[in-house]
Coordinates of C-alpha atoms in Angstrom, one line a residue:
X1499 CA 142.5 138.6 142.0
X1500 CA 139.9 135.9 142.1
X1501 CA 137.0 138.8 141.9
X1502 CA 138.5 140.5 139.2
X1503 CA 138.5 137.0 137.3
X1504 CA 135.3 136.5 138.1
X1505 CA 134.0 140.0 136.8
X1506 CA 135.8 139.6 133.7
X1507 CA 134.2 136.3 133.1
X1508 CA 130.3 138.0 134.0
X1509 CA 131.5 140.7 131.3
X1510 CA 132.5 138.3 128.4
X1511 CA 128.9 136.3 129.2
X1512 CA 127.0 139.4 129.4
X1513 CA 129.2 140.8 125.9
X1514 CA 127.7 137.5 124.3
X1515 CA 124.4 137.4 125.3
X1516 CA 124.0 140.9 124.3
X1517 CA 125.5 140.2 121.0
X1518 CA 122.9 137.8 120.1
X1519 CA 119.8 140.2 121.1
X1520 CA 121.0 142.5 118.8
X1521 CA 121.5 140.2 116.3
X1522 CA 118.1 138.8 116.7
X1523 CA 116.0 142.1 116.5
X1524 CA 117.9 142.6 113.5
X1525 CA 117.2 139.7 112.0
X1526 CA 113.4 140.3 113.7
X1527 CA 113.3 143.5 111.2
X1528 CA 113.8 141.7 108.0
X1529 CA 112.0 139.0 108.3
X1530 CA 109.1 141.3 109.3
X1531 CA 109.6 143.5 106.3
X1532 CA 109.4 140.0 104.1
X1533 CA 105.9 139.5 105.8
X1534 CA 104.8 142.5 104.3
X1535 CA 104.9 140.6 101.0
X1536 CA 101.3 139.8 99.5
X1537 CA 102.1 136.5 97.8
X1538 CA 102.7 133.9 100.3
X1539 CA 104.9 131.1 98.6
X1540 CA 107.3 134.8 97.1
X1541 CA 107.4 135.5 100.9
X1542 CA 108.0 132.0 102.5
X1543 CA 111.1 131.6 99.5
X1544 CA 112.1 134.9 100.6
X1545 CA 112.2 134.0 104.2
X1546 CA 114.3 131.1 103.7
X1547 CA 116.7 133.1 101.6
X1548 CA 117.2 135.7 104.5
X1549 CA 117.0 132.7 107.1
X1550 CA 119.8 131.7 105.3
X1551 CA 122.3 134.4 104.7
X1552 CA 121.7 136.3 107.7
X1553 CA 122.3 133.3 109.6
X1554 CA 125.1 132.3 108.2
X1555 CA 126.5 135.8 109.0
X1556 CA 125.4 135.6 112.8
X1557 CA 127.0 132.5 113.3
X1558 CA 130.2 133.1 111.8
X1559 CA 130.4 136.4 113.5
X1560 CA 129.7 134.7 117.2
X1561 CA 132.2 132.1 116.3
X1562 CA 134.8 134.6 115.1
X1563 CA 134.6 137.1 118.0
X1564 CA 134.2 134.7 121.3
X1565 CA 134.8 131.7 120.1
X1566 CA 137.9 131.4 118.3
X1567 CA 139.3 133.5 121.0
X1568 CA 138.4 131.7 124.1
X1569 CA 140.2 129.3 125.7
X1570 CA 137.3 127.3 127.0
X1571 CA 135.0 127.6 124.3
X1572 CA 132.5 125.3 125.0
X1573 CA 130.3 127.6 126.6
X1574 CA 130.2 130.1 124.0
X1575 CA 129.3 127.2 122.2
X1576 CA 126.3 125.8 123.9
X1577 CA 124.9 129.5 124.0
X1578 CA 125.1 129.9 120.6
X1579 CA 123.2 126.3 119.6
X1580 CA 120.5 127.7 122.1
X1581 CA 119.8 130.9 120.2
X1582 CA 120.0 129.1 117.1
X1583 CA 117.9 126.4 118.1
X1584 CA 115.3 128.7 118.9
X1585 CA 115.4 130.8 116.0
X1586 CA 114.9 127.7 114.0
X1587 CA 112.1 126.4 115.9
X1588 CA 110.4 129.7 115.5
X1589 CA 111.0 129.4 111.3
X1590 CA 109.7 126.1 111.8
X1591 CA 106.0 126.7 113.7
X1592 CA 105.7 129.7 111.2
X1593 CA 106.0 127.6 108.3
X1594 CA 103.8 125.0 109.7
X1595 CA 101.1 127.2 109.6
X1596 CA 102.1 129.0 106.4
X1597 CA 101.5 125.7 104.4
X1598 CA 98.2 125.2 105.9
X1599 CA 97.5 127.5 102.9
X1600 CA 99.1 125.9 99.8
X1601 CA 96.7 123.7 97.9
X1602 CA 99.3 123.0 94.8
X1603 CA 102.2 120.4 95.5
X1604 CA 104.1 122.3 92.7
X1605 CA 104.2 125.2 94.9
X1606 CA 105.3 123.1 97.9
X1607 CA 108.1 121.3 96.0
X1608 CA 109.6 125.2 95.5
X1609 CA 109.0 125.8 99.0
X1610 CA 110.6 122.8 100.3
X1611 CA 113.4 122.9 97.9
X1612 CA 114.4 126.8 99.2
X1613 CA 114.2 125.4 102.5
X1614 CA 116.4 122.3 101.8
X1615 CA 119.0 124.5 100.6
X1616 CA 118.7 126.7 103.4
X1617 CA 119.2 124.2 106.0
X1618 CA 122.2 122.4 103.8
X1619 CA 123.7 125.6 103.5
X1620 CA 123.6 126.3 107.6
X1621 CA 125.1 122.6 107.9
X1622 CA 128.2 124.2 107.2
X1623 CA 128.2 125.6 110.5
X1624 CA 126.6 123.1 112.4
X1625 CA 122.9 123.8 112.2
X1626 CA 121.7 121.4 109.5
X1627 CA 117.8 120.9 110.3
X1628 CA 116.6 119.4 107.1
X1629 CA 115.5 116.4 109.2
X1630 CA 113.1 118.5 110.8
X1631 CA 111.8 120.3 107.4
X1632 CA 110.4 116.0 106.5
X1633 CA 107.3 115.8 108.9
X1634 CA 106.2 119.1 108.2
X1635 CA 106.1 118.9 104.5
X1636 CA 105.0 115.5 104.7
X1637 CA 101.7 115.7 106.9
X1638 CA 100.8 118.8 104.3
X1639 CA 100.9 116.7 101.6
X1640 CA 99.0 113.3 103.3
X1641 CA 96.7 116.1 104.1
X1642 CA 96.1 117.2 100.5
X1643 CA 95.6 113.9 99.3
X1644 CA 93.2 112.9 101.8
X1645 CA 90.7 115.9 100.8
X1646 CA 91.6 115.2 97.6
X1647 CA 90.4 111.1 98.0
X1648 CA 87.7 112.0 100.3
X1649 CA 84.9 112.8 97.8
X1650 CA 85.8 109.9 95.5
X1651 CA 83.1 107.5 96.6
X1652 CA 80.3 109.4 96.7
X1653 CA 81.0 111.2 93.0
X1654 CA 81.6 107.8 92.0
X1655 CA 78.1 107.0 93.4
X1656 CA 76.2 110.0 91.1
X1657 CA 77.8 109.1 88.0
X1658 CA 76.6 105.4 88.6
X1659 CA 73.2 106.7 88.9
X1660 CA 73.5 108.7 85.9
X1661 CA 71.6 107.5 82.5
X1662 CA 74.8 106.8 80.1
X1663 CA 74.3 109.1 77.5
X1664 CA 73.8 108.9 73.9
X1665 CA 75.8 111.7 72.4
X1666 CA 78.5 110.6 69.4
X1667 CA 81.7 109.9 71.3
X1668 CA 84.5 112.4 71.2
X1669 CA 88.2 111.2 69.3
X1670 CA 90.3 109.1 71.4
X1671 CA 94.0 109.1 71.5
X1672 CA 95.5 106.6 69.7
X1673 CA 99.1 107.4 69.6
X1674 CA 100.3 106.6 73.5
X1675 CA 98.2 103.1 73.3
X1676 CA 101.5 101.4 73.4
X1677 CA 102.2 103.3 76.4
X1678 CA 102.0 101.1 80.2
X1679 CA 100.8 104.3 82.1
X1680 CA 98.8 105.9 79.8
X1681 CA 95.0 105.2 80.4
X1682 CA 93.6 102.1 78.8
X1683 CA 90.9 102.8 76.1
X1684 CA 88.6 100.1 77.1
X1685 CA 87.8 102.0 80.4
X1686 CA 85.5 104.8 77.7
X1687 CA 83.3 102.0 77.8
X1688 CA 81.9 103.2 81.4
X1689 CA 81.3 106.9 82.1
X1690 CA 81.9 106.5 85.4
X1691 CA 85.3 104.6 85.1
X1692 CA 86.3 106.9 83.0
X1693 CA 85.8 109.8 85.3
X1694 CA 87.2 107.8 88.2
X1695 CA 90.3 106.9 85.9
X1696 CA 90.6 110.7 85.0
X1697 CA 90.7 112.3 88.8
X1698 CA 92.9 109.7 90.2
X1699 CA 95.2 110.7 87.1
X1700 CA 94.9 114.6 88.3
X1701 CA 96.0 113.8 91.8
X1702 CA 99.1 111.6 90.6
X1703 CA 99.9 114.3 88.1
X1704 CA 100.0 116.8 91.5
X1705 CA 101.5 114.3 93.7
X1706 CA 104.6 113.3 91.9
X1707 CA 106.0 117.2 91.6
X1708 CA 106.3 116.6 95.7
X1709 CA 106.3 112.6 96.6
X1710 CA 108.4 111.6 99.2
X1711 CA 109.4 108.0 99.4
X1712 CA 108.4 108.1 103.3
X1713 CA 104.7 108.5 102.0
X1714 CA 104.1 106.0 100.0
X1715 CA 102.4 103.5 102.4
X1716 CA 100.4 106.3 104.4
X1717 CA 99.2 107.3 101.0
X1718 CA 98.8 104.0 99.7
X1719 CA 96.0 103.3 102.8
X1720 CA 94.1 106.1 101.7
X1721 CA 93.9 104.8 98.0
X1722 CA 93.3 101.7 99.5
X1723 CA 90.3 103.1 101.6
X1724 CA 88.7 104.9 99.0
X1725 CA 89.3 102.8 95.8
X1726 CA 87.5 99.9 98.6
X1727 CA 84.5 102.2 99.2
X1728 CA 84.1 102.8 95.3
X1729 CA 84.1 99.0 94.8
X1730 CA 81.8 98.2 97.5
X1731 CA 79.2 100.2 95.6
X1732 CA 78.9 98.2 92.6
X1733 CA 78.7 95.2 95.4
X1734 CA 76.0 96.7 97.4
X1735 CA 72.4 95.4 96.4
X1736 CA 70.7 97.9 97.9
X1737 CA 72.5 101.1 96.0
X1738 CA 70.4 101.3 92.4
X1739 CA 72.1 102.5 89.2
X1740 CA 71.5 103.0 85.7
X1741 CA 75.3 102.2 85.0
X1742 CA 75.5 98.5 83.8
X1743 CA 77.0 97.1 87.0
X1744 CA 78.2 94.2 85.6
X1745 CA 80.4 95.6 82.8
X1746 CA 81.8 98.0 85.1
X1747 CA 82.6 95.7 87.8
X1748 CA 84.5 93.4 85.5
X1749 CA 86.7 96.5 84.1
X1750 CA 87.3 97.9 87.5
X1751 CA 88.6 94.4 88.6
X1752 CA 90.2 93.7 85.6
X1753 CA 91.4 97.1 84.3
X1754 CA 90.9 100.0 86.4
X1755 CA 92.7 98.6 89.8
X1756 CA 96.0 97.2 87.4
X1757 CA 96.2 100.5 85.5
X1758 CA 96.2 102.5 89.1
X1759 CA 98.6 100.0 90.9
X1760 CA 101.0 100.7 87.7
X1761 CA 100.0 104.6 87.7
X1762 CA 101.0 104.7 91.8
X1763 CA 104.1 102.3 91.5
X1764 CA 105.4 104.8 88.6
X1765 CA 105.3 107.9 91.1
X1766 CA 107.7 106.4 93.9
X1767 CA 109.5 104.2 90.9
X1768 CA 108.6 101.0 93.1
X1769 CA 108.3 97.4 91.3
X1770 CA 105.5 95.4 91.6
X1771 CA 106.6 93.5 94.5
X1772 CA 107.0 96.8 96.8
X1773 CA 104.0 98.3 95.9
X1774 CA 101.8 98.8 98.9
X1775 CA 98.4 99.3 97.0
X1776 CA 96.4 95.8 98.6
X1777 CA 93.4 96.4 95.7
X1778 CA 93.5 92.6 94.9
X1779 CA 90.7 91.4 97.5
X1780 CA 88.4 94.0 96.6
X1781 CA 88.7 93.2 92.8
X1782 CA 87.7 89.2 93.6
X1783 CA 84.7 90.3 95.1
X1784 CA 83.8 92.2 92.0
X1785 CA 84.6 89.6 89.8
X1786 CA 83.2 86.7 91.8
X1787 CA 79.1 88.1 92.1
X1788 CA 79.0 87.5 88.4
X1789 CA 80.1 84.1 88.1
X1790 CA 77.1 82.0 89.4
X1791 CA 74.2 81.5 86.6
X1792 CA 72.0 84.1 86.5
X1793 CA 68.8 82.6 88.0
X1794 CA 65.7 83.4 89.7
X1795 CA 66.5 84.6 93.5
X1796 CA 66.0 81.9 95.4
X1797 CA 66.4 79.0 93.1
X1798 CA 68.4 76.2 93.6
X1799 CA 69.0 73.3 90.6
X1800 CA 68.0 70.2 91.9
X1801 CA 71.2 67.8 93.4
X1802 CA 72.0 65.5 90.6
X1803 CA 71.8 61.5 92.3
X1804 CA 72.7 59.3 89.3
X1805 CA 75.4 59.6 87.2
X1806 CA 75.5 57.7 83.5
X1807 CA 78.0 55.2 83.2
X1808 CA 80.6 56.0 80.1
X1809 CA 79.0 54.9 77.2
X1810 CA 75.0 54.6 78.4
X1811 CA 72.8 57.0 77.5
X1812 CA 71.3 59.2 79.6
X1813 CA 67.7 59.7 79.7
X1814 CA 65.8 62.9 78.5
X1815 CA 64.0 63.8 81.8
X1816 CA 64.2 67.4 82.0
X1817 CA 61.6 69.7 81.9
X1818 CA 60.9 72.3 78.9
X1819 CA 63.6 74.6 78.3
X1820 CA 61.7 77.6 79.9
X1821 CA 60.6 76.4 83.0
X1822 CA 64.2 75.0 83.6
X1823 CA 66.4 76.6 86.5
X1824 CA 68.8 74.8 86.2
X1825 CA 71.6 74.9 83.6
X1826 CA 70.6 72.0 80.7
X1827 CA 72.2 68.5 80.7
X1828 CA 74.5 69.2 78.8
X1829 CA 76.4 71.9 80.7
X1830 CA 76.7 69.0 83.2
X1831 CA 79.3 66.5 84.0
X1832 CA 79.4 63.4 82.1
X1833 CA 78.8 62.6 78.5
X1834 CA 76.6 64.8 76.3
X1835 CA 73.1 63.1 76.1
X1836 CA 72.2 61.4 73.0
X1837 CA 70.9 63.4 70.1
X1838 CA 66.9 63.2 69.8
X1839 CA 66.0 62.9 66.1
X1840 CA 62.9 64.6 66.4
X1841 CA 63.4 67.5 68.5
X1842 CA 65.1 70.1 68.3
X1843 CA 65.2 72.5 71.9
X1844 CA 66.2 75.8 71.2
X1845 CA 68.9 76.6 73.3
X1846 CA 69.4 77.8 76.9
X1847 CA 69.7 81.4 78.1
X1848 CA 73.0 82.1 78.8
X1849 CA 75.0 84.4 81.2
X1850 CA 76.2 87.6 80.1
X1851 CA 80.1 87.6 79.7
X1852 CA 82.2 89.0 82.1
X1853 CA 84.3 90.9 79.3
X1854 CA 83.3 94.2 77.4
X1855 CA 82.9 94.0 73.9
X1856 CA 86.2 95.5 72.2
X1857 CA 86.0 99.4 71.2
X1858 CA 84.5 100.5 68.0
X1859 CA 82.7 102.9 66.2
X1860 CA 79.4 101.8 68.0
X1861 CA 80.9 101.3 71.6
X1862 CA 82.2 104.9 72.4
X1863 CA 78.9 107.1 72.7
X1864 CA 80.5 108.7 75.4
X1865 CA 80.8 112.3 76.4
X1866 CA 83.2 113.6 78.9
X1867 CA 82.5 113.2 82.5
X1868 CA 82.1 116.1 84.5
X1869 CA 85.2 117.6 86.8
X1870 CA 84.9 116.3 90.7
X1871 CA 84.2 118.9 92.7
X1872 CA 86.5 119.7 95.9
X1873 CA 89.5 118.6 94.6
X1874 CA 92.6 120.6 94.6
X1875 CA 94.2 121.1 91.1
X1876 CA 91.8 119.8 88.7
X1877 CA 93.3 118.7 85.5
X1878 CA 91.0 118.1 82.4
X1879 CA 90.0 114.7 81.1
X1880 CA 93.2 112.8 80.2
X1881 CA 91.2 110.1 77.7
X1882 CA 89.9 112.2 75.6
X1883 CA 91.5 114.8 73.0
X1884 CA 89.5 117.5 73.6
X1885 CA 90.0 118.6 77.1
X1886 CA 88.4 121.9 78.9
X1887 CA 90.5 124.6 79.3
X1888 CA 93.1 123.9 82.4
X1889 CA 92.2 125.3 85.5
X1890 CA 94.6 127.9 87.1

């Protein structure tokens, strides 16, 4: 009695594990007929579609015949999360790979959002892995967006070096000024701004059809990183450009870095508070090489020992305006000096501002920048109304 027990049990193992073989070479044959297909983000949607229907049918089937019927089914069980297990892993390294070569996050959103459904559909009998489907999509995307970032500085340094041109300057829009993301038109000012402002706008545009909350902050360090680098060009004495360095540093400081911080903030729908973007450091530096005096290198204005009491006049000691280093009495503390009758000094030089002038008919001989090359999805020039055909 005990043997015939135990041989039945052996048969109703070896009845389920041969189930699922056949099952899985059938489910081996159309998923390899789907690999046939040419276009690899019809066949990975196509996969996920069979993944999930045939699946489905699998399971139910397994549960149906041995489990539903057994009185201890708790091993039909555990066999049955094995094979599925596998099979999903399997899906899983195959994908993996498969994204390797998708460049376009639209595609990827599609792909993910087949595979979401797949994997919420399965839930329904206990294999739910859309957990799993984060990292993988994820890391694709960080990926993107670094090759995407990496060749930002070092474009950024040609178009500094670049004579600005002096071509009439294409039509600007002027009905989405009101607008907080749309670019700001005082950034046509700089050539090489404006191209900056115009590729990080093309890899926003591609980022937010597949943006994840979980990488905003890995995606924020590369902006970070790169956005740093392209600062520490204008602040590096050694780099020579035909690009006026000052104006440009004071709209990157003062325009460029708010408008992207706003631009990044909108994708993930973060406030100002959360946003992880740390571009504020960078944009001191910028701001803070232009504030001394512009004087000789080297020269340091003599320390000032006396100061007039209120209401004494202070002597005219200082030497002629042109041969002065120093900034002229009376930019100093104190009282102004008294008037001299009978001369009249022309006055002193005096530091360029740190603004731009505001846009007009004579400020915008700009053409468009040219694309960046190596980038992923280029988009044409956002600032401008007459944009190159879009590439496909």
């Amino acid at each position: 009695m005990l043997r015939s027990l135990v041989g039945s049990e052996m048969c109703i193992r070896d009845r389920r594990e041969r189930f699922l073989e056949c099952r899985s070479s059938w489910l081996d044959s159309e998923m390899h007929v789907i690999s046939l297909e040419q276009n690899l983000v019809t066949q990975l949607t196509k996969s996920a579609d069979c993944l999930r229907t045939s699946m489905f049918e699998i399971l139910s089937e397994f549960h149906a015949i041995f489990i539903e019927t057994a009185d201890d089914p708790s091993e039909a069980m555990c066999m049955l999360h094995e094979w599925a297990g596998t099979r999903i892993g399997d899906v899983l390294r195959e994908l993996t790979c498969s994204l390797q070569r998708v460049n376009d996050s639209t595609l990827l959103s599609n792909i993910l959002e087949q595979y979401m459904h797949c994997a919420q559909s399965l839930g329904r009998v206990g294999i739910d892995f859309r957990l799993l489907l984060t990292p993988i999509f994820s890391s694709r995307i960080e990926q993107i967006m670094r090759i995407n970032l990496e060749v930002l500085p070092g474009h950024f340094l040609k178009l500094l070096q670049q004579p600005p041109p002096a071509i009439p300057p294409p039509q600007l829009h002027s009905t989405t000024q009101h607008d907080p993301l749309s670019p700001p038109l005082n950034l046509v000012a700089s050539v090489p701004l404006s191209a900056l402002t115009n590729y990080i706008l093309t890899c926003l545009n591609d980022f937010r059809h597949c943006a994840p909350l979980t990488l905003a902050h890995r995606v924020a360090r590369l902006f970070n990183e790169h956005l740093s680098a392209a600062g520490e060009l204008l602040l590096d004495g050694s780099v020579e450009f035909k690009a006026d360095g000052k104006m440009t540093r004071a709209l990157m400081a003062n325009t460029f870095f708010p408008y992207v911080t706003r631009c990044f903030n909108a994708i993930f729908q973060l406030t100002e508070h959360e946003s992880p973007l740390a571009l504020t450091e960078i944009g001191v530096r910028l701001l803070a090489i232009d504030q001394p005096v512009n004087a000789p290198p080297g020269a340091q204005p003599p320390p000032s020992t006396t100061t007039p009491a209120p209401g004494q006049d202070q002597p005219n000691t200082a030497p002629p305006p042109a041969l002065r280093p120093n900034p002229p009495p009376a930019l100093r503390p104190g009282p102004p000096p008294a008037p001299q009758p009978n001369i009249r000094a022309p006055p002193p030089p005096l530091p360029r501002k740190n603004t731009t002038p505001p846009l007009g008919p004579a400020t915008a001989e700009i053409r468009p920048p040219p694309p960046l090359p190596g980038a992923a999805g280029i988009r044409p020039c956002l600032l401008y109304t007459s944009p190159s055909p879009r590439d496909s």
